[in-house]
Amino acid sequence: MRMVDLIQRKRDGQTLSADEINFIINGYTDGIIPDYQMSAFAMAVYFKDMSDQERADLTMAMVESGEKIDLSNIFGIKVDKHSTGGVGDTTTLVLGPLVASVGVPVAKMSGRGLGHTGGTIDKLEAVPGFTVEITNEEFVKLVNQNKIAVIGQSGNLTPADKKLYALRDVTATVNTIPLIASSIMSKKIAAGADAIVLDVKTGAGAFMKNLDEAKELAQAMVDIGNNVNRKTMAVISDMSQPLGFAIGNALEVKEAIDTLKGEGPKDLEELCLTLGSYMVYLANKADTLEAARNMLEEVIRNGNALETFKTFLRAQGGDDSVVDDPSKLPQAQYKIELPAKEDGYVSSIVADSIGTAAMILGAGRATKESTIDLAVGLVLNKKIGDSVKKGDSLVTIHSNQEDVEQIKEKIYSAIQIESNKVKSPILIYDTITATT
Ligand code: URA
Ligand code: CA
């Protein structure tokens, strides 16, 4: 087999076999196929697409390119959730304890990563004492015992994806459905998921800016999952404004606690109940989505979800008293209100810009070397559709620096106020299941 022939066949719109795709991915991972040939191949895929079978084969070739996490010692069907980006997305923190409370095993491997706020691990580390430095054996034991544990990312998972993603980044080939879908799915499968629930965001703050693109990506990932024997469902959700109120690490932990008590932001609660219902259903813990949802509503009502969160924190060294007294979480020195400059209705909150403002405060990492300030961030006091009076606080800025003039300007330019009444946006646009 020669790479040049495979590039040419893809360039001409032909279909490659599993063997041929394995040859490409193995050769590229091992450094036998050079970047320039892989770039040409990625560009050919960009223009000529891949068949469903090719997408599935590419995904599994990337899964097999490195280590895989073996969760077979954990009882039950391991369902993982993945959200495509978003700003201040607190869903993972809520969903873990929520679905674990009804017996779904949550074996979460998580990272820190770059972004507007930290990754799930950074957020959890806002809880004093909490650690993800546990052994694989402890991890398995804890999931079997408590139905939930989080461990730091280790091992060399999907090296082919790492290398290819970096190459795509500099060759204008990131934005193509077959490569995005296989990239995301390969990471979930290598991390040991038996079934996968996807939350594909759409809107100004998302990777997929419009609904049609988001649906296409969701369908592509659902089809890959089902073609490789991982039951997969997807929800298309709104990111035209940040989800919930809080953007920041300790602030999001508090928001997750509120939501597990049934006292959180309604949009966050609704998305968690929807995604959670799919997780419960795919884990075979309920026969219908409706039954699954009822189970989740019940564990919020009776306090079991909150209790599971405490048990989980305690088991990994965390001070679980933060759940009853969130003021024990890291607190910023200054809480500065941002007053509305006029009367009207909030018509847009550009999630991206709000996220960037939180990052400038120190809530996220701009580079791998940056350190995060767990206490800082933003809390939205108004969302799209809310009426405001001049002087009402739009946002509370939690800062460890006194001078936030620049950040204020950034937030003002991200929030639009109109005189006409505005509807709040739809939260869940669509649900994507397997094409039959
Ligand atoms: N996120 C990923 O993990 N991979 C892509 O290709 C794009 C976004
Ligand atoms: Ca949030």
Short mmCIF file of C-alpha atoms and ligand atoms in Angstrom, two decimals:
data_model
loop_
_atom_site.label_atom_id
_atom_site.label_comp_id
_atom_site.label_asym_id
_atom_site.label_seq_id
_atom_site.Cartn_x
_atom_site.Cartn_y
_atom_site.Cartn_z
CA MET A 1 0.00 0.00 0.00
CA ARG A 2 1.22 3.49 -0.78
CA MET A 3 -0.10 6.62 0.93
CA VAL A 4 -0.01 8.58 -2.32
CA ASP A 5 -2.48 6.16 -3.92
CA LEU A 6 -4.87 6.43 -0.97
CA ILE A 7 -4.73 10.23 -1.05
CA GLN A 8 -5.50 10.13 -4.75
CA ARG A 9 -8.46 7.76 -4.29
CA LYS A 10 -9.92 9.97 -1.57
CA ARG A 11 -9.28 13.05 -3.70
CA ASP A 12 -11.31 11.39 -6.45
CA GLY A 13 -14.16 10.70 -4.07
CA GLN A 14 -13.65 6.97 -3.68
CA THR A 15 -14.21 4.91 -0.56
CA LEU A 16 -11.39 3.39 1.47
CA SER A 17 -11.46 0.02 3.23
CA ALA A 18 -10.86 -0.58 6.93
CA ASP A 19 -7.41 -1.98 6.09
CA GLU A 20 -6.52 1.13 4.15
CA ILE A 21 -7.70 3.44 6.93
CA ASN A 22 -5.73 1.41 9.49
CA PHE A 23 -2.67 1.71 7.27
CA ILE A 24 -3.03 5.50 7.23
CA ILE A 25 -3.65 5.92 10.97
CA ASN A 26 -0.97 3.45 12.08
CA GLY A 27 1.54 4.87 9.63
CA TYR A 28 0.85 8.41 10.74
CA THR A 29 1.00 7.56 14.46
CA ASP A 30 4.32 5.77 13.97
CA GLY A 31 5.81 8.66 12.02
CA ILE A 32 6.13 6.63 8.80
CA ILE A 33 3.59 8.74 6.96
CA PRO A 34 4.79 12.36 6.99
CA ASP A 35 2.72 15.42 7.90
CA TYR A 36 2.55 16.64 4.29
CA GLN A 37 0.83 13.47 3.11
CA MET A 38 -1.53 13.45 6.08
CA SER A 39 -2.38 17.12 5.42
CA ALA A 40 -3.27 16.30 1.83
CA PHE A 41 -5.40 13.41 3.02
CA ALA A 42 -7.25 15.58 5.56
CA MET A 43 -7.93 18.15 2.85
CA ALA A 44 -9.23 15.43 0.52
CA VAL A 45 -11.61 14.32 3.30
CA TYR A 46 -12.65 17.94 3.78
CA PHE A 47 -13.81 18.13 0.16
CA LYS A 48 -14.96 14.53 -0.48
CA ASP A 49 -16.30 13.45 2.92
CA MET A 50 -16.33 9.88 4.21
CA SER A 51 -18.99 7.18 4.14
CA ASP A 52 -20.58 5.97 7.39
CA GLN A 53 -18.40 2.87 7.28
CA GLU A 54 -15.23 4.92 6.71
CA ARG A 55 -16.10 7.19 9.65
CA ALA A 56 -16.60 4.17 11.91
CA ASP A 57 -13.35 2.60 10.70
CA LEU A 58 -11.43 5.85 11.22
CA THR A 59 -12.81 6.16 14.76
CA MET A 60 -11.79 2.63 15.71
CA ALA A 61 -8.37 3.00 14.06
CA MET A 62 -7.76 6.04 16.30
CA VAL A 63 -9.06 4.15 19.37
CA GLU A 64 -6.57 1.35 18.62
CA SER A 65 -3.69 3.79 18.08
CA GLY A 66 -2.91 3.96 21.82
CA GLU A 67 -3.87 2.75 25.27
CA LYS A 68 -7.48 2.07 26.17
CA ILE A 69 -9.05 2.30 29.58
CA ASP A 70 -10.39 -1.02 30.79
CA LEU A 71 -13.52 -0.51 32.89
CA SER A 72 -14.59 -4.14 32.73
CA ASN A 73 -14.14 -4.52 36.51
CA ILE A 74 -16.86 -1.96 37.07
CA PHE A 75 -20.34 -3.42 37.30
CA GLY A 76 -23.01 -2.20 34.93
CA ILE A 77 -23.17 -0.27 31.69
CA LYS A 78 -20.75 2.64 31.72
CA VAL A 79 -22.41 5.62 30.08
CA ASP A 80 -20.28 8.65 29.38
CA LYS A 81 -21.47 12.15 28.53
CA HIS A 82 -19.71 14.57 26.26
CA SER A 83 -20.48 18.23 25.68
CA THR A 84 -19.04 20.02 22.69
CA GLY A 85 -17.63 23.11 24.34
CA GLY A 86 -19.77 25.82 25.79
CA VAL A 87 -19.24 28.48 28.42
CA GLY A 88 -19.71 27.93 32.14
CA ASP A 89 -21.14 24.49 31.46
CA THR A 90 -21.83 23.04 34.89
CA THR A 91 -23.65 19.93 33.58
CA THR A 92 -20.88 17.40 34.29
CA LEU A 93 -20.70 18.38 37.98
CA VAL A 94 -24.45 17.94 38.34
CA LEU A 95 -24.93 14.87 36.17
CA GLY A 96 -22.33 12.68 37.87
CA PRO A 97 -23.95 12.59 41.33
CA LEU A 98 -27.43 12.79 39.81
CA VAL A 99 -27.27 9.63 37.71
CA ALA A 100 -25.02 7.81 40.21
CA SER A 101 -27.86 8.24 42.71
CA VAL A 102 -30.07 5.97 40.62
CA GLY A 103 -27.35 3.35 40.16
CA VAL A 104 -25.68 4.39 36.89
CA PRO A 105 -21.92 3.87 37.27
CA VAL A 106 -20.03 7.11 36.63
CA ALA A 107 -16.36 6.33 35.98
CA LYS A 108 -15.12 9.71 34.90
CA MET A 109 -11.68 10.34 33.55
CA SER A 110 -11.19 14.04 33.25
CA GLY A 111 -8.66 16.68 32.34
CA ARG A 112 -7.78 20.23 33.14
CA GLY A 113 -7.41 21.67 29.71
CA LEU A 114 -7.59 25.15 28.34
CA GLY A 115 -10.67 27.26 28.26
CA HIS A 116 -12.79 29.96 29.80
CA THR A 117 -12.95 28.11 33.10
CA GLY A 118 -11.05 25.05 34.25
CA GLY A 119 -11.95 21.48 33.42
CA THR A 120 -14.03 19.28 35.71
CA ILE A 121 -10.97 18.45 37.80
CA ASP A 122 -10.07 22.09 38.41
CA LYS A 123 -13.64 22.79 39.46
CA LEU A 124 -13.72 19.89 41.89
CA GLU A 125 -10.39 20.97 43.35
CA ALA A 126 -12.19 24.08 44.60
CA VAL A 127 -13.45 21.70 47.30
CA PRO A 128 -10.73 21.72 50.00
CA GLY A 129 -8.83 18.43 50.11
CA PHE A 130 -10.39 16.90 47.02
CA THR A 131 -7.95 14.94 44.89
CA VAL A 132 -8.05 12.98 41.66
CA GLU A 133 -4.65 11.45 42.40
CA ILE A 134 -6.01 7.99 43.09
CA THR A 135 -4.80 4.66 41.77
CA ASN A 136 -6.70 2.75 39.10
CA GLU A 137 -7.57 0.13 41.73
CA GLU A 138 -9.05 2.74 44.07
CA PHE A 139 -10.92 4.28 41.17
CA VAL A 140 -12.59 0.97 40.27
CA LYS A 141 -13.32 0.23 43.92
CA LEU A 142 -14.90 3.63 44.48
CA VAL A 143 -17.11 3.42 41.41
CA ASN A 144 -18.34 -0.01 42.45
CA GLN A 145 -18.95 1.20 46.00
CA ASN A 146 -20.38 4.70 45.47
CA LYS A 147 -21.26 4.58 41.74
CA ILE A 148 -19.07 7.60 41.12
CA ALA A 149 -15.40 8.56 41.07
CA VAL A 150 -13.20 10.91 39.06
CA ILE A 151 -9.61 10.21 38.12
CA GLY A 152 -7.07 12.40 36.33
CA GLN A 153 -6.24 11.67 32.74
CA SER A 154 -3.35 9.30 32.40
CA GLY A 155 -2.10 6.96 29.77
CA ASN A 156 -1.51 7.63 26.13
CA LEU A 157 -5.06 7.61 24.77
CA THR A 158 -5.71 8.13 21.04
CA PRO A 159 -2.26 9.45 20.07
CA ALA A 160 -3.41 9.40 16.43
CA ASP A 161 -6.12 11.92 17.27
CA LYS A 162 -3.72 14.18 19.18
CA LYS A 163 -1.34 14.28 16.26
CA LEU A 164 -4.01 14.64 13.60
CA TYR A 165 -5.94 17.32 15.52
CA ALA A 166 -2.76 19.41 15.87
CA LEU A 167 -2.08 19.00 12.15
CA ARG A 168 -5.66 19.92 11.22
CA ASP A 169 -5.35 23.02 13.35
CA VAL A 170 -2.63 24.41 11.09
CA THR A 171 -3.93 23.12 7.74
CA ALA A 172 -7.48 24.55 7.78
CA THR A 173 -9.02 21.08 8.14
CA VAL A 174 -10.52 21.23 11.63
CA ASN A 175 -13.98 22.15 10.46
CA THR A 176 -15.16 19.00 8.73
CA ILE A 177 -17.81 16.67 10.14
CA PRO A 178 -16.17 13.25 9.53
CA LEU A 179 -12.94 14.34 11.24
CA ILE A 180 -14.60 16.15 14.15
CA ALA A 181 -17.04 13.29 14.79
CA SER A 182 -14.39 10.56 14.69
CA SER A 183 -12.05 12.65 16.85
CA ILE A 184 -14.61 13.11 19.63
CA MET A 185 -15.97 9.57 19.48
CA SER A 186 -12.52 7.94 19.49
CA LYS A 187 -11.67 9.67 22.78
CA LYS A 188 -14.90 8.56 24.48
CA ILE A 189 -14.52 4.97 23.33
CA ALA A 190 -10.85 4.78 24.33
CA ALA A 191 -11.87 6.06 27.78
CA GLY A 192 -14.02 2.95 28.19
CA ALA A 193 -17.57 4.11 27.45
CA ASP A 194 -20.13 1.38 26.67
CA ALA A 195 -22.74 3.97 25.75
CA ILE A 196 -22.50 7.69 25.07
CA VAL A 197 -24.78 10.70 25.51
CA LEU A 198 -23.74 13.75 23.52
CA ASP A 199 -24.66 17.33 24.21
CA VAL A 200 -24.00 19.24 21.01
CA LYS A 201 -24.17 22.96 21.62
CA THR A 202 -25.28 25.45 19.04
CA GLY A 203 -25.27 29.24 19.01
CA ALA A 204 -22.81 32.07 19.36
CA GLY A 205 -20.84 30.45 22.20
CA ALA A 206 -20.52 27.07 20.51
CA PHE A 207 -18.25 25.27 18.09
CA MET A 208 -21.21 24.75 15.75
CA LYS A 209 -22.66 28.21 15.23
CA ASN A 210 -25.83 27.15 13.46
CA LEU A 211 -28.48 24.53 14.08
CA ASP A 212 -28.10 22.60 10.82
CA GLU A 213 -24.38 22.10 11.36
CA ALA A 214 -24.97 21.03 14.95
CA LYS A 215 -27.57 18.47 13.84
CA GLU A 216 -25.26 17.11 11.18
CA LEU A 217 -22.43 16.70 13.68
CA ALA A 218 -24.74 15.08 16.22
CA GLN A 219 -26.12 12.64 13.66
CA ALA A 220 -22.60 11.78 12.50
CA MET A 221 -21.47 10.97 16.05
CA VAL A 222 -24.63 9.01 16.85
CA ASP A 223 -24.18 6.96 13.68
CA ILE A 224 -20.52 6.25 14.45
CA GLY A 225 -21.41 5.14 17.98
CA ASN A 226 -24.17 2.84 16.88
CA ASN A 227 -22.03 1.42 14.04
CA VAL A 228 -19.31 0.43 16.51
CA ASN A 229 -21.70 -1.05 19.10
CA ARG A 230 -21.80 1.86 21.52
CA LYS A 231 -25.39 2.96 21.95
CA THR A 232 -25.33 6.72 21.40
CA MET A 233 -27.88 9.52 21.61
CA ALA A 234 -27.48 13.26 21.24
CA VAL A 235 -29.23 16.40 22.36
CA ILE A 236 -28.82 19.70 20.53
CA SER A 237 -28.81 22.44 23.14
CA ASP A 238 -28.60 26.18 23.13
CA MET A 239 -25.37 28.10 23.72
CA SER A 240 -26.58 31.47 22.51
CA GLN A 241 -26.01 32.50 26.13
CA PRO A 242 -24.06 30.82 28.95
CA LEU A 243 -25.87 27.94 30.64
CA GLY A 244 -26.95 28.65 34.20
CA PHE A 245 -25.69 31.72 36.03
CA ALA A 246 -22.16 30.91 37.19
CA ILE A 247 -18.95 30.99 35.15
CA GLY A 248 -15.94 30.15 37.30
CA ASN A 249 -14.69 27.16 39.24
CA ALA A 250 -15.84 27.49 42.87
CA LEU A 251 -18.87 29.41 41.60
CA GLU A 252 -19.87 26.47 39.42
CA VAL A 253 -19.42 24.02 42.28
CA LYS A 254 -21.85 26.10 44.29
CA GLU A 255 -24.21 26.20 41.30
CA ALA A 256 -24.00 22.41 41.00
CA ILE A 257 -24.87 22.05 44.71
CA ASP A 258 -27.85 24.36 44.26
CA THR A 259 -29.01 22.36 41.26
CA LEU A 260 -28.69 19.03 43.07
CA LYS A 261 -30.92 20.55 45.75
CA GLY A 262 -33.49 21.54 43.12
CA GLU A 263 -32.65 25.21 43.66
CA GLY A 264 -30.44 25.83 40.66
CA PRO A 265 -30.96 27.78 37.45
CA LYS A 266 -33.90 26.34 35.50
CA ASP A 267 -32.04 25.95 32.20
CA LEU A 268 -29.20 24.05 33.83
CA GLU A 269 -31.64 21.83 35.71
CA GLU A 270 -33.67 21.08 32.59
CA LEU A 271 -30.62 20.18 30.50
CA CYS A 272 -29.28 17.95 33.28
CA LEU A 273 -32.62 16.15 33.62
CA THR A 274 -32.77 15.61 29.86
CA LEU A 275 -29.19 14.39 29.45
CA GLY A 276 -29.47 12.41 32.69
CA SER A 277 -32.63 10.66 31.46
CA TYR A 278 -30.75 9.46 28.39
CA MET A 279 -27.88 8.22 30.53
CA VAL A 280 -30.22 6.31 32.83
CA TYR A 281 -32.09 4.87 29.87
CA LEU A 282 -28.93 3.78 28.02
CA ALA A 283 -27.60 2.22 31.24
CA ASN A 284 -30.75 0.07 31.32
CA LYS A 285 -31.85 1.49 34.65
CA ALA A 286 -35.25 2.54 33.28
CA ASP A 287 -37.48 1.24 30.49
CA THR A 288 -38.55 4.62 29.20
CA LEU A 289 -37.14 8.13 29.16
CA GLU A 290 -40.12 9.28 31.17
CA ALA A 291 -39.47 6.72 33.90
CA ALA A 292 -35.80 7.75 33.90
CA ARG A 293 -36.70 11.39 34.34
CA ASN A 294 -39.07 10.60 37.20
CA MET A 295 -36.29 8.71 38.98
CA LEU A 296 -33.96 11.70 38.66
CA GLU A 297 -36.57 14.18 39.86
CA GLU A 298 -37.16 11.93 42.86
CA VAL A 299 -33.49 11.82 43.96
CA ILE A 300 -33.34 15.60 43.78
CA ARG A 301 -36.51 15.85 45.85
CA ASN A 302 -35.53 13.31 48.51
CA GLY A 303 -31.96 14.55 48.93
CA ASN A 304 -30.23 11.39 47.67
CA ALA A 305 -28.50 13.25 44.83
CA LEU A 306 -26.97 15.70 47.29
CA GLU A 307 -26.00 12.84 49.62
CA THR A 308 -24.25 11.07 46.72
CA PHE A 309 -22.30 14.25 46.00
CA LYS A 310 -21.14 14.39 49.63
CA THR A 311 -20.12 10.74 49.64
CA PHE A 312 -18.20 11.24 46.40
CA LEU A 313 -16.31 14.28 47.72
CA ARG A 314 -15.48 12.55 51.02
CA ALA A 315 -14.26 9.39 49.29
CA GLN A 316 -11.67 11.46 47.41
CA GLY A 317 -10.47 13.49 50.39
CA GLY A 318 -12.81 16.43 49.92
CA ASP A 319 -14.42 18.44 52.71
CA ASP A 320 -18.08 17.54 52.18
CA SER A 321 -19.25 20.22 54.61
CA VAL A 322 -19.00 22.68 51.68
CA VAL A 323 -22.26 21.19 50.46
CA ASP A 324 -24.16 22.50 53.48
CA ASP A 325 -22.01 25.62 53.74
CA PRO A 326 -20.76 26.73 50.30
CA SER A 327 -19.12 29.78 51.90
CA LYS A 328 -16.29 27.33 52.73
CA LEU A 329 -15.43 27.26 49.02
CA PRO A 330 -12.73 29.71 47.88
CA GLN A 331 -14.17 33.24 47.90
CA ALA A 332 -13.02 36.20 45.85
CA GLN A 333 -11.94 39.34 47.68
CA TYR A 334 -14.15 41.71 45.69
CA LYS A 335 -17.74 41.29 44.57
CA ILE A 336 -18.49 44.04 42.09
CA GLU A 337 -21.92 44.63 40.57
CA LEU A 338 -22.35 45.70 36.96
CA PRO A 339 -25.37 48.00 36.74
CA ALA A 340 -27.62 48.17 33.65
CA LYS A 341 -27.25 51.48 31.84
CA GLU A 342 -30.86 51.55 30.64
CA ASP A 343 -34.33 50.01 31.04
CA GLY A 344 -35.42 47.23 28.71
CA TYR A 345 -35.08 43.52 28.02
CA VAL A 346 -31.90 41.51 27.70
CA SER A 347 -31.75 40.40 24.06
CA SER A 348 -28.32 38.83 23.85
CA ILE A 349 -25.48 37.65 26.06
CA VAL A 350 -22.57 36.64 23.86
CA ALA A 351 -21.33 33.54 25.64
CA ASP A 352 -17.87 33.64 24.11
CA SER A 353 -17.15 37.16 25.32
CA ILE A 354 -18.52 36.41 28.78
CA GLY A 355 -16.26 33.36 28.89
CA THR A 356 -13.27 35.44 27.86
CA ALA A 357 -14.04 38.00 30.57
CA ALA A 358 -14.09 35.17 33.15
CA MET A 359 -10.78 33.91 31.81
CA ILE A 360 -9.17 37.35 32.09
CA LEU A 361 -10.27 37.44 35.74
CA GLY A 362 -8.26 34.24 36.18
CA ALA A 363 -11.00 31.58 36.06
CA GLY A 364 -9.45 29.77 33.09
CA ARG A 365 -6.14 29.06 31.43
CA ALA A 366 -4.97 31.02 28.42
CA THR A 367 -1.94 28.76 28.07
CA LYS A 368 -0.99 25.40 29.57
CA GLU A 369 1.30 27.20 32.01
CA SER A 370 -1.31 29.59 33.45
CA THR A 371 -2.58 28.97 36.95
CA ILE A 372 -6.25 29.19 37.74
CA ASP A 373 -7.77 31.30 40.48
CA LEU A 374 -10.53 28.98 41.70
CA ALA A 375 -12.45 31.76 43.49
CA VAL A 376 -13.02 34.20 40.65
CA GLY A 377 -15.59 34.39 37.88
CA LEU A 378 -18.93 35.85 36.93
CA VAL A 379 -22.50 35.32 38.04
CA LEU A 380 -25.20 36.41 35.63
CA ASN A 381 -28.11 38.09 37.35
CA LYS A 382 -30.10 38.47 34.13
CA LYS A 383 -30.58 36.16 31.18
CA ILE A 384 -32.05 36.64 27.71
CA GLY A 385 -35.71 37.68 27.96
CA ASP A 386 -35.43 39.15 31.47
CA SER A 387 -36.61 42.70 32.00
CA VAL A 388 -34.13 45.13 33.52
CA LYS A 389 -34.35 48.54 35.11
CA LYS A 390 -31.52 51.02 34.87
CA GLY A 391 -29.18 50.34 37.80
CA ASP A 392 -30.16 46.65 38.22
CA SER A 393 -27.12 44.42 38.48
CA LEU A 394 -26.59 42.49 35.24
CA VAL A 395 -23.59 40.55 36.45
CA THR A 396 -21.70 40.11 39.71
CA ILE A 397 -17.97 40.10 39.12
CA HIS A 398 -16.05 37.95 41.61
CA SER A 399 -12.51 39.26 41.43
CA ASN A 400 -9.26 39.20 43.33
CA GLN A 401 -8.17 42.45 41.72
CA GLU A 402 -9.83 45.72 42.62
CA ASP A 403 -9.58 47.30 39.19
CA VAL A 404 -11.97 45.56 36.79
CA GLU A 405 -12.69 48.48 34.42
CA GLN A 406 -11.55 46.58 31.32
CA ILE A 407 -13.55 43.54 32.28
CA LYS A 408 -16.63 45.66 32.87
CA GLU A 409 -16.31 47.12 29.37
CA LYS A 410 -15.95 43.65 27.90
CA ILE A 411 -19.11 42.46 29.64
CA TYR A 412 -21.09 45.57 28.72
CA SER A 413 -20.27 45.00 25.06
CA ALA A 414 -21.36 41.35 25.36
CA ILE A 415 -24.81 42.14 26.76
CA GLN A 416 -27.44 43.76 24.58
CA ILE A 417 -30.52 45.46 26.01
CA GLU A 418 -33.54 46.30 23.83
CA SER A 419 -36.66 48.26 24.56
CA ASN A 420 -38.99 45.65 23.01
CA LYS A 421 -39.98 42.50 24.87
CA VAL A 422 -37.70 39.56 24.04
CA LYS A 423 -38.47 35.84 24.30
CA SER A 424 -36.05 33.60 26.13
CA PRO A 425 -34.36 31.17 23.72
CA ILE A 426 -35.33 27.53 23.26
CA LEU A 427 -33.04 25.38 25.40
CA ILE A 428 -33.25 22.02 23.63
CA TYR A 429 -33.67 22.15 19.89
CA ASP A 430 -33.65 18.51 19.00
CA THR A 431 -32.79 14.97 19.97
CA ILE A 432 -30.84 12.72 17.66
CA THR A 433 -31.06 8.95 17.87
CA ALA A 434 -29.85 6.25 15.50
CA THR A 435 -31.06 6.34 11.93
CA THR A 436 -32.77 3.01 11.36
N1 URA B 1 -13.09 18.65 19.35
C1 URA B 1 -12.39 17.51 19.20
O1 URA B 1 -12.14 16.80 20.17
N2 URA B 1 -12.01 17.15 17.98
C2 URA B 1 -12.26 17.89 16.89
O2 URA B 1 -11.89 17.50 15.80
C3 URA B 1 -12.98 19.09 17.05
C4 URA B 1 -13.38 19.44 18.30
CA CA B 2 -22.88 27.63 34.67
#
